[in-house]
Short mmCIF file of C-alpha atoms and ligand atoms in Angstrom, two decimals:
data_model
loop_
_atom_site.label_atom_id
_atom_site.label_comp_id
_atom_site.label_asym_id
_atom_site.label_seq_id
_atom_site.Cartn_x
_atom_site.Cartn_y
_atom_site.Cartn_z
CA UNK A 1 112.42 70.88 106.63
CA UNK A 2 111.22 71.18 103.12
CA UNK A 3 107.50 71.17 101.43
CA UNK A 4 106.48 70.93 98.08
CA UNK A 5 103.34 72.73 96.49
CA UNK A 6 102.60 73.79 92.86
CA UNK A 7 103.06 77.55 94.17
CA UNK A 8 104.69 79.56 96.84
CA UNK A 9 102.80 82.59 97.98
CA UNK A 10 104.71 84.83 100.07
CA UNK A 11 101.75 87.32 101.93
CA UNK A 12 98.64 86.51 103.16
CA UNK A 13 97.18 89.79 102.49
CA UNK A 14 94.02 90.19 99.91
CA UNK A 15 96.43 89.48 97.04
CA UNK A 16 97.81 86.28 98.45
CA UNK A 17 94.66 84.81 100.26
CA UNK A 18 92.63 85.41 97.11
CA UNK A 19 94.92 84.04 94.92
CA UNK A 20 95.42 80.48 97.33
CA UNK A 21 91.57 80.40 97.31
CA UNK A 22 91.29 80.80 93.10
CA UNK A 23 93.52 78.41 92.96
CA UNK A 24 92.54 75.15 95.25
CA UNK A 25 89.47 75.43 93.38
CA UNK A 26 91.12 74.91 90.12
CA UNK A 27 92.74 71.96 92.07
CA UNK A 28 96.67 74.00 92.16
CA UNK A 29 98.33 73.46 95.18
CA UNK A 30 99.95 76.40 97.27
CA UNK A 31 101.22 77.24 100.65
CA UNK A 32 101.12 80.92 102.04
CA UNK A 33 103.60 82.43 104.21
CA UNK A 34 102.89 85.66 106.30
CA UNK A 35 105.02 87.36 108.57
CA UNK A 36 102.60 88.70 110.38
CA UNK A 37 99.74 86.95 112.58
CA UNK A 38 95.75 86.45 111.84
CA UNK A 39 95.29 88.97 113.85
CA UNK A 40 97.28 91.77 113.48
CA UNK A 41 96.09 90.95 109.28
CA UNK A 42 92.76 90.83 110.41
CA UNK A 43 93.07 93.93 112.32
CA UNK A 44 94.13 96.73 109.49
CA UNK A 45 90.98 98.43 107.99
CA UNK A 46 92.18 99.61 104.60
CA UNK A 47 90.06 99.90 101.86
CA UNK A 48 86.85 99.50 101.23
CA UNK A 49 84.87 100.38 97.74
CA UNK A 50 84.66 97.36 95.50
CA UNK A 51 84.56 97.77 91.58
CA UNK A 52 81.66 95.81 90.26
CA UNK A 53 84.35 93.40 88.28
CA UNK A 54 85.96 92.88 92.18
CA UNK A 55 82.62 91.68 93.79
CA UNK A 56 82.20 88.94 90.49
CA UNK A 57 85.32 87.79 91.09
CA UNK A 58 84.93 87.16 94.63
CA UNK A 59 82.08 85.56 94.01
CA UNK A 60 83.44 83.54 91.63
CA UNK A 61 86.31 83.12 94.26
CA UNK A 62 83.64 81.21 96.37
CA UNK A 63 83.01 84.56 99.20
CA UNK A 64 80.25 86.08 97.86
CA UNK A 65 77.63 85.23 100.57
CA UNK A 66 78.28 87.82 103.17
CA UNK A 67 79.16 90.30 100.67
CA UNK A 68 75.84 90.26 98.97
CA UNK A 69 74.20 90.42 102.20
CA UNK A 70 75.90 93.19 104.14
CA UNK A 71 77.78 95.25 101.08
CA UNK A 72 76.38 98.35 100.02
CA UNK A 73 75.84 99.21 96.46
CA UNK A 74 76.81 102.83 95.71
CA UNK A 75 75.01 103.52 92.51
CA UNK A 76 76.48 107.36 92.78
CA UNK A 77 79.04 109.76 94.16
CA UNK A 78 79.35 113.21 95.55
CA UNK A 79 81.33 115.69 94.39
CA UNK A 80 81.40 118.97 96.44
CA UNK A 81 83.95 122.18 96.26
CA UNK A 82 82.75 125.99 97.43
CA UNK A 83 79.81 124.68 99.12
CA UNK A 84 77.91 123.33 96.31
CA UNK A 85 77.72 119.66 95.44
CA UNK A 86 76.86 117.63 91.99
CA UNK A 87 76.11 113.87 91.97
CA UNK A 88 77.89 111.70 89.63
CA UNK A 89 75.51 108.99 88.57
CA UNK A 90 77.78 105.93 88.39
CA UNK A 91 75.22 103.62 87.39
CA UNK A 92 73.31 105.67 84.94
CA UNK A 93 76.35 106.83 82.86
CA UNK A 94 78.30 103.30 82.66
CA UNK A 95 75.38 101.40 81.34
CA UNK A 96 74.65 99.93 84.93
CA UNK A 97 78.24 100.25 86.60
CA UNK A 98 78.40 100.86 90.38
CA UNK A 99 80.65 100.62 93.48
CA UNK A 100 79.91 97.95 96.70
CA UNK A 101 81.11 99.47 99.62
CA UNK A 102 82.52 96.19 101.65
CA UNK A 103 85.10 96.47 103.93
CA UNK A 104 88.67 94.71 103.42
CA UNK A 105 88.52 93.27 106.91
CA UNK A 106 85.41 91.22 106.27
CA UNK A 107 87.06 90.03 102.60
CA UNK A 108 90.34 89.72 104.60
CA UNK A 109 88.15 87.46 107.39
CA UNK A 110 86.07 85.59 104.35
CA UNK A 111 89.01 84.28 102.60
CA UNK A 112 90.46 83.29 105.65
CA UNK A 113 87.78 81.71 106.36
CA UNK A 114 87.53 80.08 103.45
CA UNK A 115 90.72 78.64 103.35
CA UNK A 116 90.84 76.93 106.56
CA UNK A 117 87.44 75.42 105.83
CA UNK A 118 89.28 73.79 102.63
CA UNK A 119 92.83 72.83 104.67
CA UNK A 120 93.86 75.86 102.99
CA UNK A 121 98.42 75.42 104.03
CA UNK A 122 98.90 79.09 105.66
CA UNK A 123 101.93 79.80 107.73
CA UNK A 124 101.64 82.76 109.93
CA UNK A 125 104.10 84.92 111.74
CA UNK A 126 107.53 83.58 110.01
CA UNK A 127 110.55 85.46 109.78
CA UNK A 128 113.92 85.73 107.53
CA UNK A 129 111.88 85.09 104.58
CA UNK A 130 113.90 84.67 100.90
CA UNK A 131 113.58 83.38 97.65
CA UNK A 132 115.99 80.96 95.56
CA UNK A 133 116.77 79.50 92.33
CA UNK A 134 113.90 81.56 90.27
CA UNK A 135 115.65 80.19 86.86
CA UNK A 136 115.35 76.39 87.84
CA UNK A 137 112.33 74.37 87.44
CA UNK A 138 111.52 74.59 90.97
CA UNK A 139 112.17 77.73 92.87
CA UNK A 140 112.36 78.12 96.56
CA UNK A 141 111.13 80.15 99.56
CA UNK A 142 113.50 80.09 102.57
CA UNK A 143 111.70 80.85 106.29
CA UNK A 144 112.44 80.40 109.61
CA UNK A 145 110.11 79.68 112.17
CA UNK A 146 110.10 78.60 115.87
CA UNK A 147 113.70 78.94 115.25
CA UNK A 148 113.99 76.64 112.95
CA UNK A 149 114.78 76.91 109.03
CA UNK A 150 111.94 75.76 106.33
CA UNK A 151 111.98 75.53 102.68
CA UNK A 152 109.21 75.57 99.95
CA UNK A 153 110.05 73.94 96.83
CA UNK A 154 107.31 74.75 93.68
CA UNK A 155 107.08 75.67 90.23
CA UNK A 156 106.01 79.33 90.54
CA UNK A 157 106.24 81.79 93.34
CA UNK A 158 103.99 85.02 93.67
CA UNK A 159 105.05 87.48 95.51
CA UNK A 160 101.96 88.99 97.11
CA UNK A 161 103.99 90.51 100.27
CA UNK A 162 103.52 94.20 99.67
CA UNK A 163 104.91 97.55 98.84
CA UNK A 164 107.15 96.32 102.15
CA UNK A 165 108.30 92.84 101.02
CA UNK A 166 111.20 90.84 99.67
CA UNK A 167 109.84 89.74 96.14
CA UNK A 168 110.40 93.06 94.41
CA UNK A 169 113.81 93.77 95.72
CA UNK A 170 114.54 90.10 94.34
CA UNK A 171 114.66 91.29 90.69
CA UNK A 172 117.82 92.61 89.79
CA UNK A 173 118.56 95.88 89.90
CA UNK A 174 119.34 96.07 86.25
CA UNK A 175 116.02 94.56 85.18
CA UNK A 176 113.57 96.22 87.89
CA UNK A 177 112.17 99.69 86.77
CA UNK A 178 110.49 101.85 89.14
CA UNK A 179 108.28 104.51 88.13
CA UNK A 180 107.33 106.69 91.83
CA UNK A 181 105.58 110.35 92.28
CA UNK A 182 105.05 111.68 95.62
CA UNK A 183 102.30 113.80 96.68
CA UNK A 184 103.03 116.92 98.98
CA UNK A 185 100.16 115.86 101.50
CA UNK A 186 98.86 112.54 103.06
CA UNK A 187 95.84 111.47 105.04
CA UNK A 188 94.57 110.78 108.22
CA UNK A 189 92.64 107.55 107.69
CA UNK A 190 89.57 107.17 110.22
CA UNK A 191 87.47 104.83 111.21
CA UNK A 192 84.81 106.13 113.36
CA UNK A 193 81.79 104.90 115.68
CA UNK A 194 78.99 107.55 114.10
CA UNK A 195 76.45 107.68 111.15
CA UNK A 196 77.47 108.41 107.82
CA UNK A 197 77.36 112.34 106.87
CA UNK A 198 75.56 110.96 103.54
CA UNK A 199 74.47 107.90 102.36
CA UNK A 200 76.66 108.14 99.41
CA UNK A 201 80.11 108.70 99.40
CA UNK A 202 81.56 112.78 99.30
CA UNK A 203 84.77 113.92 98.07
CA UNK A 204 85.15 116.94 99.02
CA UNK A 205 87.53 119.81 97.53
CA UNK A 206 88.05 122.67 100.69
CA UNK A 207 91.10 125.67 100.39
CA UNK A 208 91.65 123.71 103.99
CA UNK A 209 92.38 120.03 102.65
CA UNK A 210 90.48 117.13 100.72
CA UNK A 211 87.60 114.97 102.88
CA UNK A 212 86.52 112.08 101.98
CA UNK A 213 83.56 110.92 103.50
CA UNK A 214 82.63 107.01 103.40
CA UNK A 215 81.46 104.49 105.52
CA UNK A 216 81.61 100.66 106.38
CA UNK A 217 77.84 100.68 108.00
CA UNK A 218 74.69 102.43 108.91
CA UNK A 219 76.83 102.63 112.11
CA UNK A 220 80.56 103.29 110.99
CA UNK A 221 82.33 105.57 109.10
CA UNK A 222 85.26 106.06 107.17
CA UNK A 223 87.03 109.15 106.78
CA UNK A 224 90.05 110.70 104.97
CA UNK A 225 91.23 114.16 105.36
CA UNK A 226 93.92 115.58 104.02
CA UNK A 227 97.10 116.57 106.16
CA UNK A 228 100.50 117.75 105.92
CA UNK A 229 103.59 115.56 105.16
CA UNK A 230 105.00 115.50 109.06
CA UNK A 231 101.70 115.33 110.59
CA UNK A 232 101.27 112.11 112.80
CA UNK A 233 98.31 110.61 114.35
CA UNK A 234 99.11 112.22 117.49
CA UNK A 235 98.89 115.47 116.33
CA UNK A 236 95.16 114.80 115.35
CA UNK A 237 93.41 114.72 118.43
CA UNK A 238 89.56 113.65 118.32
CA UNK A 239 88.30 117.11 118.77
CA UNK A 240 90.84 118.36 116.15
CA UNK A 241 89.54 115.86 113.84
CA UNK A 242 85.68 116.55 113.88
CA UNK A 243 86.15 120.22 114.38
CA UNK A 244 88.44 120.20 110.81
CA UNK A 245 85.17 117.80 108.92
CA UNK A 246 82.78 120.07 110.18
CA UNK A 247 84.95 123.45 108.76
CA UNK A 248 85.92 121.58 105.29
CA UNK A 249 81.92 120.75 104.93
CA UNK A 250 79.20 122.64 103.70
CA UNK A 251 77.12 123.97 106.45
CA UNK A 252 74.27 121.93 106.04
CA UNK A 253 76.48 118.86 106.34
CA UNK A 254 78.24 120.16 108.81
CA UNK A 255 75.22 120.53 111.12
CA UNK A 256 74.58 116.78 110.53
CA UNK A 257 77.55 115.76 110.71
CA UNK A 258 77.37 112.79 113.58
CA UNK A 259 80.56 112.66 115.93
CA UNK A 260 81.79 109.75 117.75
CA UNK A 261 84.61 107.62 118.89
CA UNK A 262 87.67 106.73 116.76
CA UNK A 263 88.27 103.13 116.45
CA UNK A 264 91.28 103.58 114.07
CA UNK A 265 93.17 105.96 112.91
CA UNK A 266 96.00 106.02 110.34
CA UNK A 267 98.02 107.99 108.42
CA UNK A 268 98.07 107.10 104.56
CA UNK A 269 101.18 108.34 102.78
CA UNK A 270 99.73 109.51 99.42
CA UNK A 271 102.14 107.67 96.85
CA UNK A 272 102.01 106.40 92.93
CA UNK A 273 104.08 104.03 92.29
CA UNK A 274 105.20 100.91 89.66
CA UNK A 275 107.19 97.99 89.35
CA UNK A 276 107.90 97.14 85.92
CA UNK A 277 108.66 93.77 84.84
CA UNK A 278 105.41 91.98 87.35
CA UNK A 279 107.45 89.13 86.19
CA UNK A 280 111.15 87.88 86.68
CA UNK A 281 112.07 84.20 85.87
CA UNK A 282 109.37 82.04 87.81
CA UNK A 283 108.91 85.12 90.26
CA UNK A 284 104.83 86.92 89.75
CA UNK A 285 104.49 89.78 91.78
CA UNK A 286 100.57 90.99 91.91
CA UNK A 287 99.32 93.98 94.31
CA UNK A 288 101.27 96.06 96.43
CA UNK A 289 104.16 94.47 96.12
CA UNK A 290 104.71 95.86 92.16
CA UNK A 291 102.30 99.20 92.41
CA UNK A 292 100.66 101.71 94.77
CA UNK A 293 98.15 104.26 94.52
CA UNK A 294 96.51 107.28 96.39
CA UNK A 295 93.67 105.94 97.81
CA UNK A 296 91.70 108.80 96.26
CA UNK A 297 90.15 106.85 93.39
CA UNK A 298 89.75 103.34 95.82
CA UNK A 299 91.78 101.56 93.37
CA UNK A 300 94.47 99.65 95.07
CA UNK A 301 92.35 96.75 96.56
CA UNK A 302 90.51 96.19 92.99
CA UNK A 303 94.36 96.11 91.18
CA UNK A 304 95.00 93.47 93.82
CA UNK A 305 91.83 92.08 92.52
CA UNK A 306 92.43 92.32 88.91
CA UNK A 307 96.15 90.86 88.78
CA UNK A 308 95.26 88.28 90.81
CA UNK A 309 92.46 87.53 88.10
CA UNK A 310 94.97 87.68 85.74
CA UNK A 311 97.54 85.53 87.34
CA UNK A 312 95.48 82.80 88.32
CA UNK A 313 93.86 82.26 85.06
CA UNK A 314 97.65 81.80 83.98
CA UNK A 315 98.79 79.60 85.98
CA UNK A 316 95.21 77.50 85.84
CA UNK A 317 95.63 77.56 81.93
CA UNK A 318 99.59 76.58 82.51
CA UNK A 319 98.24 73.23 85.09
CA UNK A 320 94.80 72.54 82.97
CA UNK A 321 96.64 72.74 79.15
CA UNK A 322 100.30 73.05 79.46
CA UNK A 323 99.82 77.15 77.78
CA UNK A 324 102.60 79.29 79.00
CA UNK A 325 101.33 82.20 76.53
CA UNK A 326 99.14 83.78 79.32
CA UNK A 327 102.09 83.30 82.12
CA UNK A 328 104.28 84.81 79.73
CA UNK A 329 101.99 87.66 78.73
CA UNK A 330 100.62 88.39 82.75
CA UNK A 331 102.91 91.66 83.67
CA UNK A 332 101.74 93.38 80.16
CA UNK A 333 98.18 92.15 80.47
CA UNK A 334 98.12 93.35 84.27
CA UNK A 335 100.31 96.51 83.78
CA UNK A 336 98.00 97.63 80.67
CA UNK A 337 95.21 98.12 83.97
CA UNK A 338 97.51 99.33 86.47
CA UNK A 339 98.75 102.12 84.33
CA UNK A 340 95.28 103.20 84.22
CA UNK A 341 94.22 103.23 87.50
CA UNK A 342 97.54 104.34 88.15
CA UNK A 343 96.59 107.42 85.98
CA UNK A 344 92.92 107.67 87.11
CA UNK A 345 94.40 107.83 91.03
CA UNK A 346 96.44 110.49 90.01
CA UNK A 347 94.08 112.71 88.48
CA UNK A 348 90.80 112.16 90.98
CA UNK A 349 93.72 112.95 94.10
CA UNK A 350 94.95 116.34 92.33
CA UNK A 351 91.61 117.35 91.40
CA UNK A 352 90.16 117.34 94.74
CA UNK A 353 93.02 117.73 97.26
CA UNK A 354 94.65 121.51 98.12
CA UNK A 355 98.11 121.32 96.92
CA UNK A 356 100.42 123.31 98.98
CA UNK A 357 102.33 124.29 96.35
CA UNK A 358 100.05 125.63 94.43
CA UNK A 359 99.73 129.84 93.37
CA UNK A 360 96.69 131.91 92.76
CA UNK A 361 96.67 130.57 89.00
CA UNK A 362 96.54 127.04 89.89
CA UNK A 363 94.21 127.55 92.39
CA UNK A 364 91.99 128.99 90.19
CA UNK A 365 92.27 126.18 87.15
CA UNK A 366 91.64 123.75 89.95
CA UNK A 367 88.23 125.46 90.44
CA UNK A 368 87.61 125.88 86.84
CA UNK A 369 88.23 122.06 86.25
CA UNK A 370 85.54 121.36 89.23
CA UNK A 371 83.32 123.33 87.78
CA UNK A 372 83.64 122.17 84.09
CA UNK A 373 83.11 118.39 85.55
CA UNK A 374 79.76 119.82 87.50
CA UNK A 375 78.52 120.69 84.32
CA UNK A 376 79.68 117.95 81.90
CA UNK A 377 77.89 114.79 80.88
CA UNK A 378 80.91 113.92 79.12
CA UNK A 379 83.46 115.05 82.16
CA UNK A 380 81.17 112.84 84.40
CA UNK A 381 80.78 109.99 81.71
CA UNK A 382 84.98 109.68 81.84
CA UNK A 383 85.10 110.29 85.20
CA UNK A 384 82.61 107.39 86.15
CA UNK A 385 83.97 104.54 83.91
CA UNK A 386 87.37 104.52 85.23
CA UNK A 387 85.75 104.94 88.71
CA UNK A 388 83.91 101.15 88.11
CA UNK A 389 86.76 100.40 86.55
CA UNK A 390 88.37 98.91 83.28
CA UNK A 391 86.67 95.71 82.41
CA UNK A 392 88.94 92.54 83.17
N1 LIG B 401 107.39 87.54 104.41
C1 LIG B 401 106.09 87.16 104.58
N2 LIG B 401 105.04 88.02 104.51
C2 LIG B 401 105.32 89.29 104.24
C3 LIG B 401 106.65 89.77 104.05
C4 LIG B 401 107.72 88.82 104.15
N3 LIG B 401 108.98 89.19 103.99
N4 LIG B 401 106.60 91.10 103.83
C5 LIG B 401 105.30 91.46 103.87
N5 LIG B 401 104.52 90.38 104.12
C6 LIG B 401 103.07 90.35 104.25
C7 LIG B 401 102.52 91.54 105.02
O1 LIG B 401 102.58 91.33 106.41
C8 LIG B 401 101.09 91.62 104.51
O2 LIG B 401 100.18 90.87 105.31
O3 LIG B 401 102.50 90.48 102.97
C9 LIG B 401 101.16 90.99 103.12
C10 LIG B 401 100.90 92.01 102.00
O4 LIG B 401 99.55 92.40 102.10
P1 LIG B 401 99.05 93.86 101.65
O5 LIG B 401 100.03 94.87 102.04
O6 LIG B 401 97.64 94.00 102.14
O7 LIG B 401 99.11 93.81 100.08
P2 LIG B 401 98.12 93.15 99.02
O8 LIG B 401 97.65 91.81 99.44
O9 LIG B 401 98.81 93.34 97.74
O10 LIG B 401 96.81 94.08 99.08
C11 LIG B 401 96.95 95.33 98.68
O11 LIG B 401 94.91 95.97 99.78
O12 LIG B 401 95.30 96.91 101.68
C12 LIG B 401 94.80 97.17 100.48
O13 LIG B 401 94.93 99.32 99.87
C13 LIG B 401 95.66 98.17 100.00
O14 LIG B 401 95.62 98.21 97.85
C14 LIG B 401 96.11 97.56 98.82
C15 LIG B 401 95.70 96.15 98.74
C1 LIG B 402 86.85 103.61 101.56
O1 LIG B 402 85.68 103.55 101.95
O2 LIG B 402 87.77 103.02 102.15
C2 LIG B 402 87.18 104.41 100.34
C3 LIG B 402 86.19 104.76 99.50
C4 LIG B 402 86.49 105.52 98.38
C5 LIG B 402 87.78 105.91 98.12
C6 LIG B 402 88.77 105.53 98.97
C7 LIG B 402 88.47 104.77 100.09
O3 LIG B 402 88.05 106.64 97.04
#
């Protein structure tokens, strides 16, 4: 059976649900196919911390309700290493700049929501999924489902499907550049029924491994702690888990420190990584599926964000005046802020984590370059306006 729409989204993840919803209200057409169910979407917990141009645009994306009730403005951070701590005063040093922390499930559930309030076309839990003919005028997705075979026909196709898809691998090898860096530690990613250590968030720099402590509520929060490269989740046992927080915090966190059950727990691969062309033919890739980051500097959500922004206003420009400048220009335009954040991941995650392979001299700098950002306006001023992000 075939379908026609303006444009094919393969993914319903934040990337591809965000971009259907921009786009019906602009009046585009699209149909979304995940591989996955609602569910098991629904179910991953993710990120979190929303850059202030993020929450606008979901707003503007028609989801801001919930958000503005039950998100929680960070207007600082905490930075802590040897037992003392220094506050970086996000909003004070970018002119007004601060994070929202708000949970990816709830944006996840909103723009589902959303969708299927507007007859928003979503197919869940497909399989076999390809792509066709990106140098005609209208391109094609290939699915089956319910054992049987289905076809999209459309003008554009964005390939919202992950660092795990199929759109990436469809660029040719000889056009496709990948730019990758490993890091030689991951996380353990928690979710956990007990009160925040802190009302802001703490990164914390320990000889034992990185901690970062957030939350989702007054109720839940959100932990990452550094691990080695073969650890699993098994090996992390609850008791393992809040004994290594408590010995990684300062002592007077550590005596507050609130311990409850685990409702999820992950392990998060530490990983940069770029796609370069975000373009091929009438193929736009936009969020995982062309770059990664360390969650470190809670950037990968917002890039989904941001090249979504960018997209959509290309292909709402392309339907509302015919201009193919901004389609043409989107990978540059998106790449110029993914480099950034790409660098700005980088950075904040060596910084603060304990690199195994590092000697008494590193070790040392590392220190040094905690201590110089403690003490400088300037150091904090950088620090904070690629943590709100680069304007849109
Ligand atoms: N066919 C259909 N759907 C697919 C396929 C396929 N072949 N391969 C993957 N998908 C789906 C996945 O099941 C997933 O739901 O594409 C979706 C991609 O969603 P995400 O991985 O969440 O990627 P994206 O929407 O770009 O959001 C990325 O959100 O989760 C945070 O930190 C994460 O920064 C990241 C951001
Ligand atoms: C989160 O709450 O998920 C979060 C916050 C800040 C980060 C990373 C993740 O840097």
């Amino acid at each position: 059976m075939t379908e026609h729409t303006q444009i094919g989204i393969i993914g319903a993840g934040p990337a591809g649900l965000l971009l259907s919803q921009v786009l019906h209200l602009q009046g585009i057409d699209s149909i979304v196919v995940e591989r996955r169910s609602p569910e098991y979407v629904l179910g991953r917990v993710r990120a979190g911390a929303l850059e202030p141009g993020m929450v606008k645009f979901l707003r503007a994306a028609g989801i801001g309700e919930r958000l503005d009730r039950e998100g929680h403005p960070h207007k600082g951070i905490a930075i802590a290493f040897e037992d003392k701590r220094f506050r970086i005063d996000m909003e004070e040093l970018t002119g007004g700049g601060y994070l929202t922390i708000y949970g990816q499930t709830k944006i996840t559930e909103d723009l589902m929501t959303a969708r299927a309030e507007r007859g928003g076309n979503l197919v869940y839990e497909i399989g076999d999924t390809s792509i066709h003919d990106l140098d005609a005028d209208r391109p094609s997705i290939r699915y089956s489902k319910d054992d049987e075979e289905h076809e999209i026909r459309c003008d554009f196709i964005a390939g919202c499907d992950g660092f795990h898809g199929i759109s990436r691998p469809t660029i040719p090898g000889d056009v496709l550049k990948t730019f990758d860096r490993k890091y030689p530690y991951h996380w353990i990613a928690l979710l956990t029924e007990s009160r925040p250590v802190s009302e802001e968030l703490i990164y914390v720099h320990h000889e034992r491994g990185f901690v970062l402590c957030s939350m989702r509520s007054p109720t839940q929060s959100r932990y990452g702690i550094q691990c080695g490269t073969e650890d699993t989740v098994d090996d992390w046992s609850e008791d393992r888990i809040w004994s290594e927080i408590s010995a990684r915090l300062s002592p007077d966190l550590a005596d507050s420190l609130d311990t409850g059950a685990c409702l999820d727990k992950s392990i998060v691969p530490k990983r940069s990584f770029v796609a370069e062309p975000m373009q091929y033919q009438r193929l736009f890739l936009a969020g995982d599926a062309a770059h990664i980051v360390p969650p470190t500097g809670a950037k990968g959500l917002n890039l989904a964000g941001s090249d979504v922004y960018y997209l959509s206003r290309a292909f709402i420009e392309y339907y509302g005046t015919g201009r193919t400048d901004l389609l043409g220009a989107y990978g540059a335009t998106a790449l110029d802020r993914v480099w950034k954040a790409e660098w700005f991941s980088g950075w904040m995650t060596e910084l603060l984590h304990a690199n195994p392979n590092h000697g008494p001299y590193d070790r040392r700098a590392q220190i040094a370059q905690l201590r110089l950002l403690s003490q400088s306006r300037a150091a904090q001023t950088a620090l904070a306006q690629s943590y709100v992000g680069v304007p849109y």
